[in-house]
Coordinates of C-alpha atoms and ligand atoms in Angstrom, one line a residue:
X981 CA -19.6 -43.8 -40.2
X982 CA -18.1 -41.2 -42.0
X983 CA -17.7 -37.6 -41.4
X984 CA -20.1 -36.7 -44.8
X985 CA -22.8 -39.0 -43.0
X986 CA -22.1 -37.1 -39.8
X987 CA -22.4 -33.6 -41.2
X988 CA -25.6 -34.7 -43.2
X989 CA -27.1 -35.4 -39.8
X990 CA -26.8 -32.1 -37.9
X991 CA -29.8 -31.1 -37.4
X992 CA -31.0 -27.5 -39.3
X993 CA -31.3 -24.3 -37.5
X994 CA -34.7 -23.6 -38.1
X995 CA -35.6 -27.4 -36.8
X996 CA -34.1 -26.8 -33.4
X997 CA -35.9 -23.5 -33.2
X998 CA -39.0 -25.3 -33.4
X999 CA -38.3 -27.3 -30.0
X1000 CA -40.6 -26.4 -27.2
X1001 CA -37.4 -26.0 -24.9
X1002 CA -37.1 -22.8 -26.4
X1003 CA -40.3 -21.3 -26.6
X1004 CA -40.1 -19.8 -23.2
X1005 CA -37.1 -18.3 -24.3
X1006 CA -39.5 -16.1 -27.1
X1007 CA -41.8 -14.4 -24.4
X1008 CA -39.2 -12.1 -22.9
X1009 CA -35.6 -12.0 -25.3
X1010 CA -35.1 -11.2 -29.4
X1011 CA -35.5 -13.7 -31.6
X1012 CA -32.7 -13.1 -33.0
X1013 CA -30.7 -13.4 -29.8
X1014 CA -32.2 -16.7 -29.6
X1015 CA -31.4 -17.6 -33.0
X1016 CA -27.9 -16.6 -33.0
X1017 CA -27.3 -19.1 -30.1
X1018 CA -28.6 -22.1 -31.5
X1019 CA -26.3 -21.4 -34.9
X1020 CA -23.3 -20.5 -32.5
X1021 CA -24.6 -24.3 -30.8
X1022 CA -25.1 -26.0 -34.4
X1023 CA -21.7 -24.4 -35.5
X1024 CA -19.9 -25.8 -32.9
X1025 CA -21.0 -29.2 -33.5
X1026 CA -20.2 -28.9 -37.5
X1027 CA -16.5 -28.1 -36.2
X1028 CA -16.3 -30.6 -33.8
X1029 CA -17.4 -33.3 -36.1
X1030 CA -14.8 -31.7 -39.2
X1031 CA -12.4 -32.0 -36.2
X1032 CA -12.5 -35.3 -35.3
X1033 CA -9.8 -37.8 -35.9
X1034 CA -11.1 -41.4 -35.0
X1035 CA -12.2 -42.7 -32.1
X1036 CA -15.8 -42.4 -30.6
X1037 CA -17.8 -40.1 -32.8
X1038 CA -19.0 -37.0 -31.8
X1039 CA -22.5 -37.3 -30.9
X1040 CA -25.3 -35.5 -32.4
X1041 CA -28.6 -34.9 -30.1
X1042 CA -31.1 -32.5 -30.0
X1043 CA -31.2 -32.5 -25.9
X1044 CA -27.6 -31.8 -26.1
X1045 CA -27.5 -28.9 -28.9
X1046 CA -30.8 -27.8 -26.8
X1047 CA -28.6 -27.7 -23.3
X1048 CA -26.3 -25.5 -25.6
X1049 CA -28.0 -23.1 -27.0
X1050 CA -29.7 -22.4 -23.4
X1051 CA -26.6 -21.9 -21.8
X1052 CA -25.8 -19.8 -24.9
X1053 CA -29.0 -17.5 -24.3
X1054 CA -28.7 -17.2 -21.1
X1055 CA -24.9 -15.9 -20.9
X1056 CA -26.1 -13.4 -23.7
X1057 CA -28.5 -12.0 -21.2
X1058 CA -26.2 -11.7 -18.4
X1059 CA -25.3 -8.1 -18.1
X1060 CA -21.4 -7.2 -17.8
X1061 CA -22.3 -4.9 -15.0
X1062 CA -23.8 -7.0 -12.3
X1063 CA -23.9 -7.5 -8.8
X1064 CA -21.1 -9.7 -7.1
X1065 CA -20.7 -10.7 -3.2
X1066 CA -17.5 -9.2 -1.8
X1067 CA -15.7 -11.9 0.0
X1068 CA -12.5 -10.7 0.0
X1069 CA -12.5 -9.0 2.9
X1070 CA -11.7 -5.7 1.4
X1071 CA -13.7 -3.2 2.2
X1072 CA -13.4 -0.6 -0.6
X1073 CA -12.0 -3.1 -3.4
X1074 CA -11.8 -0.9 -6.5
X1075 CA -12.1 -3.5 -8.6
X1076 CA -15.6 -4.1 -7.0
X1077 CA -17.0 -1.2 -7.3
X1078 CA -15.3 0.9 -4.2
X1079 CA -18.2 1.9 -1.6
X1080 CA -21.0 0.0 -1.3
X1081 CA -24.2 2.7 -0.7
X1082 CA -26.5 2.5 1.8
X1083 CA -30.6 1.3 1.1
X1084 CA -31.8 5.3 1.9
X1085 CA -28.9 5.9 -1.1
X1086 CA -30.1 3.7 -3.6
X1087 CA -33.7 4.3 -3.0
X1088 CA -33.1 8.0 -3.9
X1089 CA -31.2 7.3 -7.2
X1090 CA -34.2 4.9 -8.5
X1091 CA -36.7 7.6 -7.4
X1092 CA -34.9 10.5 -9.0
X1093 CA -33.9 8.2 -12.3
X1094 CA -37.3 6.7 -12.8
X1095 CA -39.3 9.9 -11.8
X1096 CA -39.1 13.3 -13.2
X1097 CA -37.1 15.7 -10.6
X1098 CA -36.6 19.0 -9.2
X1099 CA -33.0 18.6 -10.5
X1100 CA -32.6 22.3 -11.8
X1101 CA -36.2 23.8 -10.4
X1102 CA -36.6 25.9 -7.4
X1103 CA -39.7 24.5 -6.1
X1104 CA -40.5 27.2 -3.4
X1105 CA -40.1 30.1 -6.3
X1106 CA -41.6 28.1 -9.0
X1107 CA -38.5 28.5 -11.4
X1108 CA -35.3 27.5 -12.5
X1109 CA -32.6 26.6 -9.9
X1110 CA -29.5 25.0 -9.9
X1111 CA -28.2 21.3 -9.8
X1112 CA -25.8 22.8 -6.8
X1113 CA -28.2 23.9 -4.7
X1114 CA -30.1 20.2 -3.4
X1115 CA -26.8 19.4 -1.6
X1116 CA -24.1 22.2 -1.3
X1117 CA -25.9 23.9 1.9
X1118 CA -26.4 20.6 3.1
X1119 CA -22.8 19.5 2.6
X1120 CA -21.8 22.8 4.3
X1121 CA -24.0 22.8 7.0
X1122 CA -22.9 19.2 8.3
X1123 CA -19.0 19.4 7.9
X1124 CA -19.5 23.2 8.8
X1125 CA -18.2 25.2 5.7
X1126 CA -19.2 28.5 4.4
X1127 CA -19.2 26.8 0.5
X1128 CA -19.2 23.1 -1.2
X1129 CA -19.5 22.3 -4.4
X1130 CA -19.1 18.7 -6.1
X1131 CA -17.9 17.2 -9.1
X1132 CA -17.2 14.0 -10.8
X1133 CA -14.2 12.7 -8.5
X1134 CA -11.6 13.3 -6.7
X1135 CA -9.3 13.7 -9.3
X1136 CA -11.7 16.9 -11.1
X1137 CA -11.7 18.2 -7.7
X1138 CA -7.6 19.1 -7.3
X1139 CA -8.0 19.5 -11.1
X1140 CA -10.2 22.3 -10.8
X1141 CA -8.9 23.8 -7.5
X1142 CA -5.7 23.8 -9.3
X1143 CA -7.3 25.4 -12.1
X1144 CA -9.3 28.2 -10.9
X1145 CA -6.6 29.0 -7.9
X1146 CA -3.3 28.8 -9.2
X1147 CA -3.5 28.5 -13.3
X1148 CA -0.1 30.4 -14.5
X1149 CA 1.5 30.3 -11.3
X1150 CA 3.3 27.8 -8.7
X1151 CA 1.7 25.5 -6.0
X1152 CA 3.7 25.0 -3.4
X1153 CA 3.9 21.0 -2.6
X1154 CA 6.2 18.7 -0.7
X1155 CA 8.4 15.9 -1.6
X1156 CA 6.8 13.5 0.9
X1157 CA 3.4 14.4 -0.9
X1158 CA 3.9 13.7 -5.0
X1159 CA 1.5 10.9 -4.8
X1160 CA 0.7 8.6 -7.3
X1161 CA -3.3 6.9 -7.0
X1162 CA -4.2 4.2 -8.8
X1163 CA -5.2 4.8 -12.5
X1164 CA -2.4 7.5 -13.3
X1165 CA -3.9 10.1 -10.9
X1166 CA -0.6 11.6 -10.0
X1167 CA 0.1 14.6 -8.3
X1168 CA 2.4 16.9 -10.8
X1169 CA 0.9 15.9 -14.0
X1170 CA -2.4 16.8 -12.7
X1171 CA -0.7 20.1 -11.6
X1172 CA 0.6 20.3 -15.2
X1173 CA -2.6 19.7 -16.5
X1174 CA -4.2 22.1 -14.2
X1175 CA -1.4 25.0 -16.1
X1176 CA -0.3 25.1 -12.5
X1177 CA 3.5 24.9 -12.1
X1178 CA 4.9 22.2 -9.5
X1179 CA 7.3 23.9 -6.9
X1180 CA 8.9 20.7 -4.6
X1181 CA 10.0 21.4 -1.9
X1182 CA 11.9 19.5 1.3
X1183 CA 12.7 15.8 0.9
X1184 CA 11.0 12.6 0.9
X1185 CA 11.0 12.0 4.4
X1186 CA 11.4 15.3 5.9
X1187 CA 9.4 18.7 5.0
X1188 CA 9.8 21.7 7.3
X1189 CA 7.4 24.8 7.7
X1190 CA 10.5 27.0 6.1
X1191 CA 10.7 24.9 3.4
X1192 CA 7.6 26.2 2.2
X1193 CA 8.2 29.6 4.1
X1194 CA 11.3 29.8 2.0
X1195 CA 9.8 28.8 -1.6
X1196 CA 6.8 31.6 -1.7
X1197 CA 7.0 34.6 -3.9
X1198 CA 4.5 37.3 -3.5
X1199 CA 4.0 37.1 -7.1
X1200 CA 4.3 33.9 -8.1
X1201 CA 3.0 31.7 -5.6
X1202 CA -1.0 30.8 -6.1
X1203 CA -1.4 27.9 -3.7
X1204 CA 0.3 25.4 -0.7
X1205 CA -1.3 22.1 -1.6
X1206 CA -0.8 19.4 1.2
X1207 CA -2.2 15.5 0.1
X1208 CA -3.0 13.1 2.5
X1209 CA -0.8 10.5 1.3
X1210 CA -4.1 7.7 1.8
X1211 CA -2.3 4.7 -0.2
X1212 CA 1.4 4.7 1.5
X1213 CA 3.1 5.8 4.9
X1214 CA 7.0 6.9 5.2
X1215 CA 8.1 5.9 8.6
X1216 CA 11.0 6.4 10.6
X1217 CA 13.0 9.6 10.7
X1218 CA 10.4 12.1 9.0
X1219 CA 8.6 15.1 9.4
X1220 CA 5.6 16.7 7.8
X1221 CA 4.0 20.1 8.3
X1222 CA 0.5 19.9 10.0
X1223 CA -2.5 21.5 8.2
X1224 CA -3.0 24.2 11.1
X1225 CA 0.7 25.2 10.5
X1226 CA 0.0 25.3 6.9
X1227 CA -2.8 27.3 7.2
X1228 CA -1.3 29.5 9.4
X1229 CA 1.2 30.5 6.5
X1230 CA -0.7 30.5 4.2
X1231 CA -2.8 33.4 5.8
X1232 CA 0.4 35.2 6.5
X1233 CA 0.6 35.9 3.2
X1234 CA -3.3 35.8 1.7
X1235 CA -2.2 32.3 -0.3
X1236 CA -4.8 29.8 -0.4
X1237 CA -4.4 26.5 0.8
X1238 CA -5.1 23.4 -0.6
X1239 CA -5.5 20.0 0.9
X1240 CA -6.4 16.5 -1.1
X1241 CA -7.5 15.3 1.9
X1242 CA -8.7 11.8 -0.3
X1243 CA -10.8 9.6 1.7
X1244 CA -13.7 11.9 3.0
X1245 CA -14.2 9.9 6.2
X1246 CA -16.4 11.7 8.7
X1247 CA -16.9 9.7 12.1
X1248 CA -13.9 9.4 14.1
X1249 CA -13.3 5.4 13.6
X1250 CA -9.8 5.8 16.3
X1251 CA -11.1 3.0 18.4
X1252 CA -11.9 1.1 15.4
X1253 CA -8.0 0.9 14.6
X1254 CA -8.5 3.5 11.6
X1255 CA -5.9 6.4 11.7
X1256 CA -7.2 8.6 9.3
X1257 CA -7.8 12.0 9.4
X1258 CA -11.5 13.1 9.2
X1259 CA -13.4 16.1 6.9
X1260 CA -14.4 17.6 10.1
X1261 CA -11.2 17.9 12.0
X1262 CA -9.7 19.6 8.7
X1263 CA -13.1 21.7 8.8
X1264 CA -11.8 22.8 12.6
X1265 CA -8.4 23.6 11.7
X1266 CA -9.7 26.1 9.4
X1267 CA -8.7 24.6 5.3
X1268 CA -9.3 27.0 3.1
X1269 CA -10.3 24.4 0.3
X1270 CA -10.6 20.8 1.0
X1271 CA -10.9 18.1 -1.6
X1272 CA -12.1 14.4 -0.9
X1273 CA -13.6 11.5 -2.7
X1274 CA -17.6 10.1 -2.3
X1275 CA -16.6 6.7 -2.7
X1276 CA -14.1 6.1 -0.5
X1277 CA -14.6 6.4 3.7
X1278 CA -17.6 8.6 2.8
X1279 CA -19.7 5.9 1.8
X1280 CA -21.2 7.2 -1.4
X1281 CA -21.2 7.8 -5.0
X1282 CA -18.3 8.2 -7.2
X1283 CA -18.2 11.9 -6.5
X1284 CA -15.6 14.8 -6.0
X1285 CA -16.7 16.9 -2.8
X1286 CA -14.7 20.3 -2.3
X1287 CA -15.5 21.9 0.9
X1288 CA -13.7 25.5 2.2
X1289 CA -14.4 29.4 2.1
X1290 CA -16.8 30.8 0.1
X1291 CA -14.7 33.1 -2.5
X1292 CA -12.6 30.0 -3.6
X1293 CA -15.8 27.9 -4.0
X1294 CA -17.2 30.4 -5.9
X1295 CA -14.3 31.4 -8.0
X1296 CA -14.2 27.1 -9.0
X1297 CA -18.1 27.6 -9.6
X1298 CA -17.2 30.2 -12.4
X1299 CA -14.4 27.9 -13.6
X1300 CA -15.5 26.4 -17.6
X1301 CA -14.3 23.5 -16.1
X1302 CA -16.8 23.2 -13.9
X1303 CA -19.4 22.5 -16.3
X1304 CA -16.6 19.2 -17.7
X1305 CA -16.8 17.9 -14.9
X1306 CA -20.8 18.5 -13.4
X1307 CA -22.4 15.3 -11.7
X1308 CA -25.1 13.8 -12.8
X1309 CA -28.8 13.8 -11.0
X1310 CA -28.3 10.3 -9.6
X1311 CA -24.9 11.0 -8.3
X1312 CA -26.7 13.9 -6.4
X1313 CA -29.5 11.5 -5.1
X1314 CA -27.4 8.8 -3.8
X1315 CA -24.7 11.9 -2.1
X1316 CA -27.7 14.1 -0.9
X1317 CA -29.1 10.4 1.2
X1318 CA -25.5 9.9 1.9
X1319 CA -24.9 13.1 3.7
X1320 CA -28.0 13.4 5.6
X1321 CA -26.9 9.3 7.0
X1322 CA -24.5 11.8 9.2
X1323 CA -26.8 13.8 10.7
X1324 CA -26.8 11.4 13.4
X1325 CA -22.9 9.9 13.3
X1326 CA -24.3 6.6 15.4
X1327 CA -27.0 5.1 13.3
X1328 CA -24.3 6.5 10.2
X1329 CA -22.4 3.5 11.9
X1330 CA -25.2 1.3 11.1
X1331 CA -26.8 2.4 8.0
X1332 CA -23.5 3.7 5.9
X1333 CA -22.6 0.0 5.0
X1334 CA -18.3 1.1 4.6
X1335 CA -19.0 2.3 8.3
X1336 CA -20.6 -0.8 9.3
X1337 CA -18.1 -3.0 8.1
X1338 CA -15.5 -1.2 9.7
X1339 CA -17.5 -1.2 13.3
X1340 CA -18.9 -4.8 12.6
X1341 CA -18.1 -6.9 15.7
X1342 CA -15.9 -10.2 16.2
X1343 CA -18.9 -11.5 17.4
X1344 CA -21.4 -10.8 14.3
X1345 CA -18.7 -11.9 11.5
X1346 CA -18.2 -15.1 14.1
X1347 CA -21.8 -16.1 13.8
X1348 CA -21.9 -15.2 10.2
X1349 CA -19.1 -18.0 9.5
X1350 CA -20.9 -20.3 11.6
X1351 CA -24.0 -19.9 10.0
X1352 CA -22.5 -20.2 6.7
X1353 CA -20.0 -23.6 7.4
X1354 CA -22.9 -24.9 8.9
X1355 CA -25.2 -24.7 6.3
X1356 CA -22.2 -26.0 3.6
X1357 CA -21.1 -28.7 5.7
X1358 CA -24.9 -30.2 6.3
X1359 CA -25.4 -29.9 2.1
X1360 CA -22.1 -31.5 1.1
X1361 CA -19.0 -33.1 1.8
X1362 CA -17.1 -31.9 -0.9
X1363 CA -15.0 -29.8 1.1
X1364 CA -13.0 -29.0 4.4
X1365 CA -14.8 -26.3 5.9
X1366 CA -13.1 -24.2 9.3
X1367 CA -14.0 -21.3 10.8
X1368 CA -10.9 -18.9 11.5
X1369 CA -9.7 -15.7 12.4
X1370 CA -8.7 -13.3 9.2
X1371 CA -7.4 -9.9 8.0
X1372 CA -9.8 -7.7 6.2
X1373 CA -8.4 -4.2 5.0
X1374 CA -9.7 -1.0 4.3
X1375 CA -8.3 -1.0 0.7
X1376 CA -9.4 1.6 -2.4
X1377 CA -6.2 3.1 -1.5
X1378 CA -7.0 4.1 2.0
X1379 CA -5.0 3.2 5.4
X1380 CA -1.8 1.2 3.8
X1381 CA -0.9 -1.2 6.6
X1382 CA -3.9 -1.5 8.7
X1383 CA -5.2 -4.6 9.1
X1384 CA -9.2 -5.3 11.1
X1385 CA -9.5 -8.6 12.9
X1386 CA -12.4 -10.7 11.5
X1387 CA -13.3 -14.0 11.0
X1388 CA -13.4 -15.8 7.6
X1389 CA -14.7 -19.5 6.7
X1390 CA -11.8 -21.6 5.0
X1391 CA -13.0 -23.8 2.4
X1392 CA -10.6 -26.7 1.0
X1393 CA -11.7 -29.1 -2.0
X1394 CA -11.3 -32.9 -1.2
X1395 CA -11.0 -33.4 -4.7
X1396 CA -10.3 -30.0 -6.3
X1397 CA -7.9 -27.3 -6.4
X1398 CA -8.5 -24.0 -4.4
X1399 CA -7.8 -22.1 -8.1
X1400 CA -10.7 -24.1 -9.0
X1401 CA -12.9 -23.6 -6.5
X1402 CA -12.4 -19.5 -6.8
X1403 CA -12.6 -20.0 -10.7
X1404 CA -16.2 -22.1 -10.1
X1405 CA -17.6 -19.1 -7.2
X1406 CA -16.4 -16.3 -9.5
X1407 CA -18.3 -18.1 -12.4
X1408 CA -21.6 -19.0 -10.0
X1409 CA -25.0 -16.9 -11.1
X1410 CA -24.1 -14.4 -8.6
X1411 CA -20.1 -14.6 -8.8
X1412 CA -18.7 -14.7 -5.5
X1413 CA -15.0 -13.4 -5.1
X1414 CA -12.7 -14.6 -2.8
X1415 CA -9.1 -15.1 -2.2
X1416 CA -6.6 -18.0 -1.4
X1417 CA -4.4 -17.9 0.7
X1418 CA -1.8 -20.6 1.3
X1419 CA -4.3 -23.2 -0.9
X1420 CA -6.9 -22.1 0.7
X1421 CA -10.5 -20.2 -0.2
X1422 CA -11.2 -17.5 2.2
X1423 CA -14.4 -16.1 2.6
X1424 CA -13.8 -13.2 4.7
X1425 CA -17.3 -12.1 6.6
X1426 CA -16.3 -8.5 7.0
X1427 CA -17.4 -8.1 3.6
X1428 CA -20.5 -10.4 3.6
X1429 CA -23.7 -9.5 4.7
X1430 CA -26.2 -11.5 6.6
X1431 CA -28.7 -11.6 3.4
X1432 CA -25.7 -12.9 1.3
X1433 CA -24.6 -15.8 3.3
X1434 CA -28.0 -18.2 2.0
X1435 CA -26.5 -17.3 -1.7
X1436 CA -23.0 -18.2 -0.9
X1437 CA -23.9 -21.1 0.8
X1438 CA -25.7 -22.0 -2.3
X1439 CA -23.0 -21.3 -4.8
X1440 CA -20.5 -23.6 -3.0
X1441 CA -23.1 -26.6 -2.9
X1442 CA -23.4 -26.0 -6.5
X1443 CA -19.8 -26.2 -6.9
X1444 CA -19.6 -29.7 -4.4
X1445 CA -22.5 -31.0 -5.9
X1446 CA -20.7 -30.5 -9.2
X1447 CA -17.0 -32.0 -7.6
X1448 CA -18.7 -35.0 -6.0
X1449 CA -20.5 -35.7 -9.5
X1450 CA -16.5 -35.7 -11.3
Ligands
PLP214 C1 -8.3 8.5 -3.9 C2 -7.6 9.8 -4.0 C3 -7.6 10.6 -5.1 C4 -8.5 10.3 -6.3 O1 -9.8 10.3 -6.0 P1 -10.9 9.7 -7.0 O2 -12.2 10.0 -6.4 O3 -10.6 8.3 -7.2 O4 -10.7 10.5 -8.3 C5 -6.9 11.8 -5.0 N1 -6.1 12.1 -4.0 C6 -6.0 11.3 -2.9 C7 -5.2 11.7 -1.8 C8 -6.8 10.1 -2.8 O5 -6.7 9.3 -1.8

């Protein structure tokens, strides 16, 4: 047969739209989604056939230009955005999303999204109010500030301190402190941007108190900024000034300090191996302004939360930049539900899931990768399945170094690469991610909850099913 004879037989768009495969298809997506897929199918066959060199024929089928076009619709469908199961381990992975929220969270966002709200309505005087109000006096009242205010991130939040405090004149900072965060947040040229002007002093591994002491001018001078440096540690010979010293200078001379504290973490996780400083121990010590992220430690939202004395709140309220860099209603919902988690810091444990992974138990993650082998190893026998001990991590740029025992199941193809096997989870309906290590695919159950475990025993029985077939 020749290729002309081939080509004459490829069946016509409008034909394979008529199959009854793809009625069901016409109830709930565009037509002309559906249409564009079965052209993209009947295309590809064209160029397959006008690429063929000899040999066997490509074959032309309805069922198989059907199977196509399905696939095709359904991948259309998929949103980008979508769910995946965490199972690397990593607690706040910023390429999945940073903090998972807790159910009380995302029950508030749908409410307030789907509903109208009281977003800018005082409800007890029957007129307008402000955005602010819901969760600034809530903020204040649990980390035990006279003012709060918050704003997109992090980043906006030293931005606009910066701003409002010290536009036109120098911010005192430390060499130890020029951090760089992922995604070219980095300390001077958000002081430059800020019209602040960067004033180093000390070294990189040592920073005395009269090393700031020495650097203020009267005039000059509009803020000391300390940053927790979250993402590295110098160790060894070095020395940093405390935020209490800081303070204390500060006040000597009426100069605001600053501190990017970054990870907002509000239990005291010590016993849990974290060694991080918390929002209320820099509440205690006094900070005059104190910057940290919502989805981080905290547990929330992307969100900027800046916490301190009233006057410097207020004087960033006036700020134009504050309207740049306003949150949204459902970044309010899911941080007001948040917050209130820590009215009670023990069922916050429970209910914040970046807390409960951190305080999960050997134990629980044990029985998680038992339940899970289990139910692989009964389905197929495609793979190698163990049960071992792993290292999850905080991650999201939080406690460099710090490692949390758990327990991970180690999966190993008989007949397949581990690249593959991540390559097949990560392309499952709901894509599982995982990492190898030393040829292996670790699913670490710090990061997996109890509801996911049925889904990602189900996406690796699809993937041995699929191995054992060839
Ligand atoms: C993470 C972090 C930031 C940036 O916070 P975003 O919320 O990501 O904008 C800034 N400073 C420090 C110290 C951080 O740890």
């Amino acid at each position: 047969m020749d290729k002309q004879e081939l080509l004459k037989r490829i069946p016509k768009v409008d034909e394979v739209l008529k199959d009854q495969r793809l009625f069901v298809f016409f109830e709930d997506t565009p037509r002309e989604l559906v249409v564009e897929s079965v052209r993209e199918a009947v295309d590809e066959l064209r160029k397959n056939i006008l690429d063929w060199e000899g040999g066997d024929p490509p074959a032309i089928n309805m069922d198989d230009l059907i199977g196509d076009a399905v696939k095709k619709v359904r991948g259309k469908k998929q949103k980008s955005l979508r769910r995946v199961i965490n199972g690397t381990g990593t607690i706040l992975h910023t390429n999945l999303g940073r903090a998972r929220m807790s159910e009380e969270a995302g029950r508030n966002v749908l409410e307030v999204a789907m509903n109208y709200s009281a977003l800018e309505y005082d409800l007890k005087r029957g007129a307008r109010g402000s955005r602010h109000d819901h969760i600034e006096k809530l903020i204040a009242k649990i980390v035990g500030t006279e003012g709060a205010m918050v704003v997109n991130n992090n980043a906006s939040a030293v931005l606009l301190c910066l701003s409002a405090l010290a536009k036109g004149k120098e911010v005192i900072v430390s060499r130890g402190e020029l951090v760089e965060i992922g995604g070219s947040f980095r300390i001077p040229e958000i002081m430059e941007l800020g019209g602040a002007y960067l004033r180093e002093v000390g070294t990189t591994n040592k920073t005395k108190l009269d090393d700031y002491r020495n650097a203020i001018d009267k005039e000059k001078t509009g803020a000391l900024l300390k940053v927790h440096t979250s993402n590295y540690k110098i160790m060894g010979f070095t020395a940093e000034v405390s935020l209490s010293e800081l303070l204390a200078l500060g006040q000597e001379w009426g100069i605001p300090v600053v501190y990017d504290l970054g990870s907002g973490l509000m239990a005291d996780l010590q016993q849990y191996g974290i060694d991080e400083p918390t929002v209320p121990e820099s509440v205690r010590n006094g900070a005059d302004v104190v910057t940290f992220s919502g989805d981080k430690l905290l547990g929330g939202p992307q969100a900027g939360i800046i916490i301190g004395k009233k006057k410097y709140i207020d004087c960033m309220k006036k700020h134009p930049l504050a309207r740049a860099v306003r949150v949204d209603k459902m970044t309010l919902a899911a941080l007001e539900a948040t917050f209130r988690e820590y009215f009670d810091m023990e069922k916050a444990k429970e209910r914040v899931p970046v807390l409960s992974m951190i305080t999960v138990s050997m134990d629980e993650m044990r029985t998680k990768a038992i339940l899970l082998a289990e139910q692989v190893r009964r389905a197929t026998e495609a793979f190698e399945i163990e049960v071992i001990k792993s290292e999850g991590q905080i991650g999201g740029g939080s406690t460099p170094n710090q490692f949390l025992a758990g327990y991970a199941v180690s999966v190993v193809g008989k007949k397949v690469s581990a690249d593959r096997i991540e390559r097949d989870l990560r392309a499952y309906e709901v894509p599982v991610i995982v990492r190898i290590n030393q040829d292996r695919v670790l699913i670490d159950m710090r990061t997996v909850t109890r509801d996911e475990i049925d889904t990602v025993a189900r996406a690796l029985i699809a993937c041995g099913e699929k191995y054992d077939r060839g």
